[in-house]
Tab-separated table of C-alpha atoms in Angstrom:
chain	number	residue	atom	x	y	z
A	1	MET	CA	16.248	137.628	-26.787
A	2	SER	CA	17.929	135.120	-24.512
A	3	ASP	CA	21.687	134.952	-24.122
A	4	ALA	CA	23.663	132.668	-26.419
A	5	LEU	CA	25.943	131.857	-23.501
A	6	ARG	CA	25.651	132.639	-19.816
A	7	THR	CA	27.622	131.522	-16.781
A	8	GLU	CA	26.255	131.384	-13.242
A	9	GLY	CA	28.668	131.228	-10.336
A	10	LEU	CA	31.376	129.650	-12.447
A	11	ALA	CA	34.433	128.693	-10.400
A	12	LYS	CA	37.646	126.848	-11.136
A	13	THR	CA	40.330	125.673	-8.738
A	14	PHE	CA	43.240	123.497	-9.760
A	15	THR	CA	44.393	120.851	-7.309
A	16	LEU	CA	47.982	119.790	-7.910
A	17	HIS	CA	48.175	116.295	-6.448
A	18	LEU	CA	51.844	115.949	-7.409
A	19	GLN	CA	52.643	119.101	-5.392
A	20	GLY	CA	51.187	117.872	-2.131
A	21	GLY	CA	47.640	118.747	-3.082
A	22	THR	CA	48.299	122.476	-3.516
A	23	ARG	CA	45.082	124.231	-4.445
A	24	ILE	CA	45.171	127.127	-6.892
A	25	PRO	CA	41.877	129.006	-7.121
A	26	VAL	CA	41.656	130.812	-10.468
A	27	LEU	CA	38.005	131.675	-11.047
A	28	ARG	CA	35.231	132.345	-8.589
A	29	GLY	CA	31.654	133.540	-9.088
A	30	VAL	CA	32.039	134.359	-12.767
A	31	GLU	CA	28.782	135.785	-14.153
A	32	LEU	CA	29.238	136.348	-17.868
A	33	ALA	CA	26.439	136.721	-20.415
A	34	VAL	CA	26.800	137.163	-24.159
A	35	ALA	CA	23.924	137.837	-26.542
A	36	PRO	CA	23.753	136.665	-30.158
A	37	GLY	CA	25.640	139.126	-32.366
A	38	GLU	CA	27.604	140.532	-29.449
A	39	CYS	CA	31.383	140.449	-28.987
A	40	VAL	CA	32.758	140.541	-25.448
A	41	ALA	CA	36.485	141.051	-24.808
A	42	LEU	CA	37.909	139.421	-21.697
A	43	ALA	CA	40.138	141.898	-19.904
A	44	GLY	CA	42.521	141.618	-16.993
A	45	PRO	CA	46.200	141.277	-16.260
A	46	SER	CA	48.245	138.342	-17.430
A	47	GLY	CA	47.601	135.354	-15.175
A	48	ALA	CA	44.159	136.563	-14.105
A	49	GLY	CA	42.544	133.487	-15.637
A	50	LYS	CA	41.254	134.699	-19.011
A	51	SER	CA	42.495	131.631	-20.867
A	52	THR	CA	41.302	129.366	-18.049
A	53	LEU	CA	37.828	130.882	-18.397
A	54	MET	CA	37.907	130.302	-22.156
A	55	ARG	CA	38.934	126.690	-21.673
A	56	CYS	CA	36.153	126.155	-19.134
A	57	LEU	CA	33.646	127.633	-21.592
A	58	TYR	CA	34.794	125.096	-24.194
A	59	GLY	CA	34.646	122.149	-21.784
A	60	ASN	CA	38.391	121.646	-22.123
A	61	TYR	CA	38.760	122.398	-18.403
A	62	ALA	CA	36.179	120.997	-16.015
A	63	ALA	CA	34.224	123.697	-14.205
A	64	GLY	CA	34.663	123.357	-10.453
A	65	ALA	CA	31.311	124.910	-9.586
A	66	GLY	CA	28.517	126.794	-11.287
A	67	ARG	CA	26.770	126.483	-14.610
A	68	ILE	CA	27.663	127.251	-18.238
A	69	LEU	CA	24.368	127.675	-20.066
A	70	LEU	CA	24.350	127.536	-23.843
A	71	GLN	CA	21.615	127.793	-26.440
A	72	HIS	CA	22.158	124.559	-28.361
A	73	GLN	CA	19.769	123.515	-31.130
A	74	GLY	CA	16.811	125.373	-29.686
A	75	SER	CA	17.194	124.440	-26.047
A	76	GLU	CA	19.349	125.425	-23.106
A	77	VAL	CA	22.108	123.048	-22.033
A	78	ASP	CA	24.526	123.235	-19.111
A	79	LEU	CA	27.962	122.524	-20.514
A	80	ALA	CA	29.380	122.172	-16.998
A	81	ALA	CA	27.123	119.158	-16.394
A	82	ALA	CA	27.003	117.760	-19.936
A	83	SER	CA	28.256	114.267	-20.768
A	84	PRO	CA	31.329	113.912	-23.011
A	85	ARG	CA	29.109	112.786	-25.872
A	86	ASP	CA	26.886	115.847	-25.440
A	87	ILE	CA	29.929	118.135	-25.401
A	88	ILE	CA	31.124	116.591	-28.660
A	89	ALA	CA	27.719	117.347	-30.222
A	90	ILE	CA	27.727	120.893	-28.791
A	91	ARG	CA	31.198	121.490	-30.241
A	92	ARG	CA	30.126	120.135	-33.599
A	93	GLU	CA	27.014	122.295	-33.936
A	94	THR	CA	27.161	125.266	-31.585
A	95	LEU	CA	30.501	126.071	-30.020
A	96	GLY	CA	33.711	126.935	-31.844
A	97	TYR	CA	37.126	127.686	-30.363
A	98	VAL	CA	40.147	129.218	-32.016
A	99	SER	CA	43.137	128.552	-29.803
A	100	GLN	CA	46.451	130.341	-30.115
A	101	PHE	CA	48.181	127.343	-31.541
A	102	LEU	CA	47.161	124.797	-34.119
A	103	ARG	CA	47.277	121.215	-32.909
A	104	VAL	CA	48.676	119.631	-36.046
A	105	ILE	CA	47.484	116.234	-37.173
A	106	PRO	CA	50.297	114.468	-39.034
A	107	ARG	CA	49.867	114.093	-42.798
A	108	VAL	CA	46.443	115.755	-43.058
A	109	PRO	CA	46.390	118.491	-45.752
A	110	THR	CA	45.502	122.039	-44.720
A	111	LEU	CA	42.350	122.035	-46.842
A	112	ASP	CA	40.993	118.944	-45.063
A	113	ILE	CA	41.822	120.355	-41.623
A	114	VAL	CA	39.618	123.356	-42.430
A	115	ALA	CA	36.919	121.330	-44.216
A	116	GLU	CA	36.668	118.672	-41.483
A	117	PRO	CA	34.257	120.501	-39.119
A	118	LEU	CA	31.999	121.259	-42.093
A	119	ALA	CA	31.975	117.624	-43.189
A	120	ALA	CA	31.284	116.575	-39.580
A	121	ARG	CA	28.058	118.598	-39.777
A	122	GLY	CA	27.015	116.674	-42.861
A	123	MET	CA	28.177	118.987	-45.668
A	124	ALA	CA	29.244	117.137	-48.822
A	125	ARG	CA	33.029	116.713	-48.975
A	126	GLU	CA	33.526	118.791	-52.141
A	127	GLU	CA	31.325	121.647	-50.955
A	128	ALA	CA	33.183	121.655	-47.628
A	129	ARG	CA	36.536	121.803	-49.439
A	130	GLY	CA	35.243	124.618	-51.628
A	131	ARG	CA	34.243	126.715	-48.653
A	132	ALA	CA	37.508	125.892	-46.890
A	133	ALA	CA	39.555	126.965	-49.932
A	134	ALA	CA	37.651	130.243	-50.244
A	135	LEU	CA	38.244	131.090	-46.592
A	136	LEU	CA	41.945	130.176	-46.785
A	137	ARG	CA	42.334	132.406	-49.852
A	138	ARG	CA	40.633	135.240	-48.038
A	139	LEU	CA	43.146	134.808	-45.214
A	140	ASN	CA	45.880	135.074	-47.852
A	141	LEU	CA	47.049	131.491	-47.577
A	142	PRO	CA	48.154	130.716	-51.140
A	143	GLU	CA	46.559	127.823	-52.996
A	144	ARG	CA	49.847	125.936	-53.316
A	145	LEU	CA	49.846	125.413	-49.531
A	146	HIS	CA	46.309	123.992	-49.338
A	147	ALA	CA	47.379	120.445	-50.182
A	148	LEU	CA	50.214	120.429	-47.616
A	149	PRO	CA	49.961	119.479	-43.949
A	150	PRO	CA	50.570	122.669	-41.927
A	151	ALA	CA	53.293	121.119	-39.733
A	152	THR	CA	56.029	123.045	-41.572
A	153	PHE	CA	54.096	126.323	-41.862
A	154	SER	CA	55.136	129.494	-40.047
A	155	GLY	CA	53.331	130.511	-36.856
A	156	GLY	CA	51.277	133.108	-38.725
A	157	GLU	CA	50.286	130.635	-41.427
A	158	GLN	CA	49.259	128.035	-38.852
A	159	GLN	CA	47.194	130.626	-37.029
A	160	ARG	CA	45.360	131.458	-40.245
A	161	VAL	CA	44.622	127.753	-40.805
A	162	ASN	CA	43.253	127.677	-37.269
A	163	LEU	CA	41.133	130.777	-37.919
A	164	ALA	CA	39.750	129.349	-41.166
A	165	ARG	CA	38.834	126.143	-39.329
A	166	GLY	CA	37.104	128.106	-36.572
A	167	PHE	CA	35.187	130.509	-38.796
A	168	ALA	CA	34.198	128.067	-41.571
A	169	PRO	CA	31.206	126.404	-39.890
A	170	GLY	CA	29.541	129.613	-38.637
A	171	TYR	CA	29.103	128.438	-35.038
A	172	PRO	CA	26.456	130.320	-33.004
A	173	VAL	CA	29.060	130.832	-30.244
A	174	LEU	CA	32.732	131.408	-31.000
A	175	LEU	CA	35.642	131.630	-28.543
A	176	LEU	CA	38.766	133.414	-29.806
A	177	ASP	CA	42.022	133.206	-27.823
A	178	GLU	CA	44.326	135.914	-29.217
A	179	PRO	CA	43.278	135.367	-32.819
A	180	THR	CA	45.654	137.959	-34.273
A	181	ALA	CA	48.762	137.395	-32.144
A	182	SER	CA	51.112	136.411	-34.993
A	183	LEU	CA	49.443	138.156	-37.918
A	184	ASP	CA	50.556	141.131	-39.997
A	185	ALA	CA	48.389	144.238	-40.448
A	186	GLY	CA	46.766	142.993	-43.645
A	187	ASN	CA	45.653	139.712	-42.125
A	188	ARG	CA	44.577	141.420	-38.898
A	189	ALA	CA	42.181	143.451	-41.032
A	190	VAL	CA	40.810	140.262	-42.583
A	191	VAL	CA	40.179	138.827	-39.108
A	192	VAL	CA	38.421	142.032	-38.008
A	193	ALA	CA	36.177	141.746	-41.075
A	194	LEU	CA	35.460	138.051	-40.354
A	195	ILE	CA	34.504	138.857	-36.764
A	196	ARG	CA	32.198	141.682	-37.871
A	197	GLU	CA	30.505	139.438	-40.426
A	198	ALA	CA	30.050	136.696	-37.835
A	199	LYS	CA	28.421	139.211	-35.470
A	200	GLN	CA	26.132	140.354	-38.278
A	201	ALA	CA	25.128	136.726	-38.760
A	202	GLY	CA	24.228	136.501	-35.058
A	203	THR	CA	27.313	134.806	-33.654
A	204	ALA	CA	28.080	135.482	-29.999
A	205	ILE	CA	31.834	136.013	-29.636
A	206	ILE	CA	34.034	135.927	-26.555
A	207	GLY	CA	37.622	136.895	-27.179
A	208	ILE	CA	40.980	137.579	-25.618
A	209	PHE	CA	42.525	140.372	-27.675
A	210	HIS	CA	45.917	141.680	-26.656
A	211	ASP	CA	45.910	143.893	-29.726
A	212	ALA	CA	43.996	146.988	-28.545
A	213	GLU	CA	43.324	148.143	-32.097
A	214	VAL	CA	41.641	144.850	-33.015
A	215	ARG	CA	39.772	144.792	-29.707
A	216	ASP	CA	38.381	148.282	-30.163
A	217	ALA	CA	37.367	147.441	-33.707
A	218	VAL	CA	35.278	144.388	-32.787
A	219	ALA	CA	34.359	144.337	-29.081
A	220	ASP	CA	31.037	145.768	-27.870
A	221	ARG	CA	32.172	145.705	-24.239
A	222	ARG	CA	34.801	144.377	-21.884
A	223	PHE	CA	34.426	141.776	-19.177
A	224	GLU	CA	36.906	142.058	-16.314
A	225	VAL	CA	38.586	138.863	-15.131
A	226	ALA	CA	40.198	139.836	-11.831
A	227	PRO	CA	42.985	137.810	-10.226
A	228	LEU	CA	41.896	135.991	-7.063
A	229	GLN	CA	43.790	136.383	-3.820
A	230	ASP	CA	45.988	133.333	-3.236
A	231	ALA	CA	45.313	130.844	-0.467
A	232	ALA	CA	41.765	132.047	-0.081
B	1	MET	CA	20.131	105.754	-29.862
B	2	SER	CA	21.565	103.262	-27.396
B	3	PRO	CA	25.052	101.955	-26.719
B	4	LEU	CA	26.593	99.319	-28.959
B	5	LEU	CA	28.356	97.690	-26.053
B	6	ALA	CA	27.679	98.134	-22.351
B	7	ALA	CA	29.614	96.559	-19.508
B	8	ARG	CA	28.599	96.693	-15.882
B	9	ASP	CA	30.567	96.033	-12.711
B	10	LEU	CA	33.133	93.713	-14.229
B	11	THR	CA	35.229	92.015	-11.584
B	12	LEU	CA	38.100	89.596	-12.041
B	13	ARG	CA	41.019	88.654	-9.793
B	14	PHE	CA	44.210	86.836	-10.618
B	15	GLY	CA	44.995	85.406	-7.207
B	16	ALA	CA	45.186	88.363	-4.857
B	17	ILE	CA	45.602	90.874	-7.691
B	18	PRO	CA	42.462	92.671	-8.842
B	19	ALA	CA	42.651	92.727	-12.649
B	20	LEU	CA	39.185	94.272	-12.919
B	21	ASP	CA	37.564	95.916	-9.942
B	22	GLY	CA	33.996	97.012	-10.654
B	23	VAL	CA	34.575	98.353	-14.180
B	24	SER	CA	31.601	99.751	-16.099
B	25	LEU	CA	31.660	101.390	-19.517
B	26	GLU	CA	29.646	102.046	-22.655
B	27	ILE	CA	30.638	102.365	-26.291
B	28	TRP	CA	28.263	104.148	-28.630
B	29	PRO	CA	28.049	103.822	-32.416
B	30	GLY	CA	30.795	105.738	-34.200
B	31	GLU	CA	32.809	106.680	-31.149
B	32	VAL	CA	36.424	105.925	-30.361
B	33	VAL	CA	37.108	105.166	-26.717
B	34	ALA	CA	40.667	104.767	-25.477
B	35	ILE	CA	41.709	102.959	-22.322
B	36	VAL	CA	45.046	104.212	-21.047
B	37	GLY	CA	47.147	103.042	-18.152
B	38	GLU	CA	50.436	101.391	-17.416
B	39	SER	CA	51.306	97.735	-17.834
B	40	GLY	CA	49.394	95.672	-15.310
B	41	SER	CA	46.597	98.227	-14.911
B	42	GLY	CA	44.084	95.709	-16.259
B	43	LYS	CA	43.443	97.352	-19.607
B	44	THR	CA	44.256	94.335	-21.777
B	45	THR	CA	42.246	92.088	-19.454
B	46	LEU	CA	39.312	94.458	-19.862
B	47	LEU	CA	39.585	94.214	-23.648
B	48	ARG	CA	39.628	90.418	-23.459
B	49	VAL	CA	36.588	90.324	-21.184
B	50	LEU	CA	34.613	92.795	-23.297
B	51	SER	CA	35.318	90.783	-26.444
B	52	GLY	CA	34.248	87.525	-24.817
B	53	GLN	CA	37.716	85.973	-24.752
B	54	GLN	CA	37.873	85.828	-20.995
B	55	ARG	CA	35.160	85.349	-18.396
B	56	PRO	CA	34.929	87.729	-15.428
B	57	GLU	CA	33.934	86.554	-11.955
B	58	ALA	CA	31.065	89.021	-11.879
B	59	GLY	CA	29.443	91.603	-14.099
B	60	ALA	CA	27.699	91.764	-17.442
B	61	VAL	CA	28.596	92.626	-21.049
B	62	LEU	CA	25.735	93.416	-23.399
B	63	TYR	CA	26.061	93.925	-27.156
B	64	ARG	CA	23.348	95.346	-29.378
B	65	ASP	CA	23.311	93.404	-32.648
B	66	PRO	CA	22.387	94.896	-36.071
B	67	GLU	CA	18.776	93.840	-35.556
B	68	GLY	CA	18.680	95.905	-32.366
B	69	ALA	CA	18.507	92.906	-30.008
B	70	GLU	CA	20.702	92.829	-26.901
B	71	GLN	CA	23.105	89.912	-26.746
B	72	ASP	CA	24.637	88.739	-23.496
B	73	ILE	CA	28.271	88.252	-24.483
B	74	LEU	CA	29.154	86.259	-21.376
B	75	GLY	CA	26.310	83.823	-21.947
B	76	MET	CA	27.032	83.281	-25.629
B	77	SER	CA	28.114	79.960	-27.114
B	78	GLU	CA	31.631	79.640	-28.510
B	79	ALA	CA	30.212	79.277	-32.022
B	80	ALA	CA	28.047	82.392	-31.743
B	81	LEU	CA	30.987	84.367	-30.390
B	82	ARG	CA	33.229	83.209	-33.236
B	83	ARG	CA	30.542	84.251	-35.725
B	84	LEU	CA	30.399	87.696	-34.111
B	85	MET	CA	34.187	87.997	-34.299
B	86	ARG	CA	34.085	87.136	-38.015
B	87	THR	CA	31.324	89.528	-38.964
B	88	ASP	CA	30.244	92.350	-36.671
B	89	TRP	CA	33.460	92.683	-34.708
B	90	GLY	CA	37.110	93.076	-35.500
B	91	PHE	CA	40.172	92.624	-33.327
B	92	VAL	CA	43.518	94.262	-34.076
B	93	HIS	CA	46.287	92.616	-32.054
B	94	GLN	CA	49.472	94.289	-30.915
B	95	ASN	CA	51.487	91.614	-32.669
B	96	PRO	CA	50.280	91.313	-36.277
B	97	ARG	CA	51.312	87.649	-36.225
B	98	ASP	CA	48.406	87.018	-33.835
B	99	GLY	CA	45.917	88.467	-36.298
B	100	LEU	CA	47.356	87.354	-39.630
B	101	ARG	CA	47.860	83.952	-41.173
B	102	MET	CA	51.564	84.043	-41.919
B	103	GLY	CA	51.454	81.159	-44.389
B	104	VAL	CA	48.793	82.805	-46.562
B	105	SER	CA	49.419	85.593	-49.104
B	106	ALA	CA	48.577	89.229	-48.312
B	107	GLY	CA	45.614	89.098	-50.687
B	108	GLY	CA	44.523	85.797	-49.140
B	109	ASN	CA	44.605	87.288	-45.660
B	110	VAL	CA	42.186	90.003	-46.724
B	111	GLY	CA	40.083	87.770	-48.982
B	112	GLU	CA	39.706	85.058	-46.361
B	113	ARG	CA	37.679	87.357	-44.103
B	114	LEU	CA	35.422	88.278	-47.012
B	115	MET	CA	34.859	84.588	-47.785
B	116	ALA	CA	34.020	83.969	-44.138
B	117	VAL	CA	31.060	86.318	-44.524
B	118	GLY	CA	29.904	84.652	-47.727
B	119	ALA	CA	31.835	86.223	-50.632
B	120	ARG	CA	32.410	83.572	-53.316
B	121	HIS	CA	33.329	85.308	-56.567
B	122	TYR	CA	37.123	85.064	-56.915
B	123	GLY	CA	37.483	88.112	-59.182
B	124	SER	CA	35.581	90.463	-56.899
B	125	ILE	CA	37.318	89.139	-53.773
B	126	ARG	CA	40.696	89.834	-55.387
B	127	ALA	CA	39.538	93.266	-56.546
B	128	GLU	CA	38.374	94.149	-53.041
B	129	ALA	CA	41.606	92.833	-51.524
B	130	THR	CA	43.585	94.963	-54.001
B	131	ALA	CA	41.531	98.030	-53.105
B	132	TRP	CA	42.155	97.440	-49.395
B	133	LEU	CA	45.889	96.973	-49.852
B	134	LYS	CA	45.957	100.381	-51.561
B	135	ARG	CA	43.832	101.844	-48.813
B	136	VAL	CA	46.350	100.773	-46.167
B	137	GLU	CA	49.223	101.943	-48.388
B	138	ILE	CA	50.591	98.535	-49.381
B	139	ASP	CA	51.706	98.244	-53.015
B	140	PRO	CA	49.112	95.987	-54.728
B	141	ALA	CA	52.011	94.348	-56.588
B	142	ARG	CA	52.725	92.603	-53.248
B	143	ILE	CA	49.287	90.928	-53.181
B	144	ASP	CA	50.685	87.419	-53.676
B	145	ASP	CA	53.579	87.824	-51.213
B	146	LEU	CA	53.553	86.226	-47.798
B	147	PRO	CA	53.244	88.640	-44.865
B	148	ARG	CA	56.380	87.210	-43.275
B	149	HIS	CA	58.335	89.088	-45.946
B	150	PHE	CA	56.706	92.385	-44.897
B	151	SER	CA	58.106	94.922	-42.438
B	152	GLY	CA	56.429	95.232	-39.022
B	153	GLY	CA	54.565	98.365	-40.087
B	154	MET	CA	53.313	96.709	-43.289
B	155	GLN	CA	52.192	93.638	-41.355
B	156	GLN	CA	50.230	95.846	-39.000
B	157	ARG	CA	48.611	97.689	-41.912
B	158	LEU	CA	47.743	94.331	-43.483
B	159	GLN	CA	46.137	93.208	-40.238
B	160	ILE	CA	44.042	96.381	-40.251
B	161	ALA	CA	42.938	95.733	-43.850
B	162	ARG	CA	42.045	92.139	-42.964
B	163	THR	CA	40.038	93.340	-39.963
B	164	LEU	CA	38.177	96.195	-41.630
B	165	VAL	CA	37.383	94.610	-45.013
B	166	THR	CA	34.117	93.158	-43.685
B	167	ARG	CA	33.024	96.545	-42.310
B	168	PRO	CA	32.710	95.515	-38.649
B	169	ARG	CA	30.590	97.741	-36.410
B	170	LEU	CA	32.912	97.468	-33.435
B	171	VAL	CA	36.690	97.075	-33.477
B	172	PHE	CA	38.888	96.206	-30.516
B	173	MET	CA	42.515	97.333	-30.767
B	174	ASP	CA	45.210	96.206	-28.358
B	175	GLU	CA	48.266	98.507	-28.506
B	176	PRO	CA	48.115	98.630	-32.328
B	177	THR	CA	51.248	100.783	-32.553
B	178	GLY	CA	53.233	98.986	-29.850
B	179	GLY	CA	56.557	97.597	-30.971
B	180	LEU	CA	56.804	99.790	-34.070
B	181	ASP	CA	59.361	102.503	-34.830
B	182	VAL	CA	58.160	105.996	-33.955
B	183	SER	CA	58.044	107.143	-37.600
B	184	VAL	CA	56.027	104.047	-38.501
B	185	GLN	CA	53.697	104.645	-35.539
B	186	ALA	CA	52.763	108.134	-36.746
B	187	ARG	CA	51.848	106.861	-40.196
B	188	LEU	CA	49.811	103.998	-38.762
B	189	LEU	CA	47.985	106.251	-36.319
B	190	ASP	CA	47.053	108.640	-39.068
B	191	LEU	CA	45.846	105.766	-41.222
B	192	ILE	CA	43.707	104.394	-38.384
B	193	ARG	CA	42.327	107.878	-37.682
B	194	ALA	CA	41.263	108.372	-41.310
B	195	LEU	CA	39.745	104.878	-41.698
B	196	VAL	CA	37.817	105.092	-38.440
B	197	ALA	CA	36.345	108.458	-39.445
B	198	ASP	CA	35.504	107.355	-43.009
B	199	LEU	CA	33.852	104.099	-41.946
B	200	ARG	CA	32.292	105.632	-38.799
B	201	LEU	CA	33.524	102.696	-36.756
B	202	ALA	CA	33.119	102.270	-33.047
B	203	VAL	CA	36.544	101.478	-31.627
B	204	LEU	CA	37.791	100.481	-28.225
B	205	ILE	CA	41.534	100.978	-28.184
B	206	VAL	CA	43.896	99.996	-25.418
B	207	THR	CA	47.138	101.935	-25.370
B	208	HIS	CA	49.769	103.297	-23.049
B	209	ASP	CA	50.559	105.963	-25.646
B	210	ILE	CA	48.897	109.202	-24.489
B	211	ALA	CA	49.628	110.994	-27.780
B	212	ALA	CA	47.956	108.198	-29.737
B	213	ALA	CA	44.925	108.409	-27.457
B	214	ARG	CA	44.703	112.190	-27.976
B	215	LEU	CA	44.856	111.797	-31.726
B	216	LEU	CA	42.314	108.995	-32.023
B	217	ALA	CA	39.882	108.961	-29.136
B	218	HIS	CA	36.721	110.927	-28.408
B	219	ARG	CA	36.663	109.639	-24.846
B	220	LEU	CA	39.303	108.376	-22.483
B	221	LEU	CA	39.250	105.970	-19.553
B	222	VAL	CA	42.240	105.913	-17.231
B	223	MET	CA	42.845	102.572	-15.522
B	224	ARG	CA	44.943	101.753	-12.502
B	225	GLN	CA	45.025	98.537	-10.515
B	226	GLY	CA	41.892	97.226	-12.157
B	227	GLN	CA	39.832	100.371	-11.594
B	228	VAL	CA	38.762	103.184	-13.893
B	229	VAL	CA	40.100	106.138	-11.892
B	230	GLU	CA	39.047	108.842	-14.337
B	231	ALA	CA	36.952	109.039	-17.496
B	232	GLY	CA	35.788	111.806	-19.775
B	233	LEU	CA	36.273	113.807	-22.933
B	234	THR	CA	39.799	113.119	-24.200
B	235	ASP	CA	41.067	116.700	-24.222
B	236	ARG	CA	39.504	117.420	-20.819
B	237	VAL	CA	41.130	114.389	-19.181
B	238	LEU	CA	44.542	115.191	-20.681
B	239	ASP	CA	44.499	118.994	-20.239
B	240	ASP	CA	42.733	119.128	-16.865
B	241	PRO	CA	43.344	115.759	-15.199
B	242	GLN	CA	41.559	115.448	-11.848
B	243	HIS	CA	42.798	112.194	-10.365
B	244	PRO	CA	46.312	112.062	-8.845
B	245	TYR	CA	47.207	109.094	-11.019
B	246	THR	CA	46.048	110.835	-14.230
B	247	GLN	CA	48.087	113.897	-13.258
B	248	LEU	CA	51.124	111.668	-12.818
B	249	LEU	CA	50.495	109.924	-16.145
B	250	VAL	CA	50.066	113.191	-18.083
B	251	SER	CA	53.027	114.889	-16.414
B	252	SER	CA	55.259	111.912	-17.253
B	253	VAL	CA	54.811	112.374	-21.000
B	254	LEU	CA	57.824	113.977	-22.650
B	255	ALA	CA	56.822	116.874	-24.851
B	256	ALA	CA	58.329	116.593	-28.326
């Protein structure tokens, strides 16, 4: 079976033009491969570039060199070379990302924030809301909050909205950046169960898990992201 | 699929100042493209050239009409261009007074556009105008009031209703939230975001408001001195800006 996601020689260097063109190399020669149904935990000290790698894999940061190969609708695409319109389609159908923080859209109710990626794939609005509500309930977000915009929610509640939005569509590849950072034990267990179910369904997962207990419960292996030497 | 609007190598100078310097872009069906940049970067000029209101010195603008035929916007007659503006296209001005008829009632402003595309039945025109006032969060009881008695935010929402009532395929927006209070801006942005998604409109929006661009746009073009210095996926351009000018622009935004 071919990999769901594979990088070849992925590199990323930031050039800070406002700081006299200072160059900060963060990633070099990253060779990461994840199979369908597999969960890989990114490991390495703080500042090693784990989050930068995640953002490159999502197309949020531009890869400096190398390829990011994804299985997308039956064929292989290189995200590092894809057009913006292709990346939008890849994100809609194939690639999900749960960031640490929810980017709140003013006035949009929680239920619609979670249902939106389902509707974008063509699911009928009511069915999408139904699935969104079920997932929010499972993440212990009470029904009375579903109609409210999450702007005033606590950090843990916002993170659960984010998780529901990321898990709802069943993306073939899912990126998780510290998905349990502000959750209590009960909700951490729900997230572990969601990750296991996604793996069962064939989802390839790449995660940053600072919680060792969660990591050991879901990850099949670790992938070391080592800090680069400065001024290389 | 092919682009709805495609511009190639647009060039225009005002005296020695390059307003447009080899600008090319495409807008595809259903996508929102934002052009950001400071005052004088050429972004409003670009919008005027793309919508046929101003002629460039060189370059081409092609529009694919509903029948699938390519129309050369720069070679079009005034009458054909006006017809396009009434039917297939919409234009939301920064100042609602430029897009509304201030001496005509709110309902009339919306209904007039419907009549321009052939609607004749008074009852259904009024019903549709009422529905659109509700949709842009204006109390339908105000349908017979003149827009000059509306607040700036209401006027802007009325202009949006007037523009969208005929279901245009492509909408040009020039700083639609400029000049409004911040609280009013947020509401308007959210309204635009929801309408654009529901109607699957293609939108070209010119703004200097980076937060508005992030909220609304799929793609972003950064303009400076008549040139597009950077273009790409909105979140990529804003979170990992490559060009020195984009880095300056993004770093100058105050985080709330």
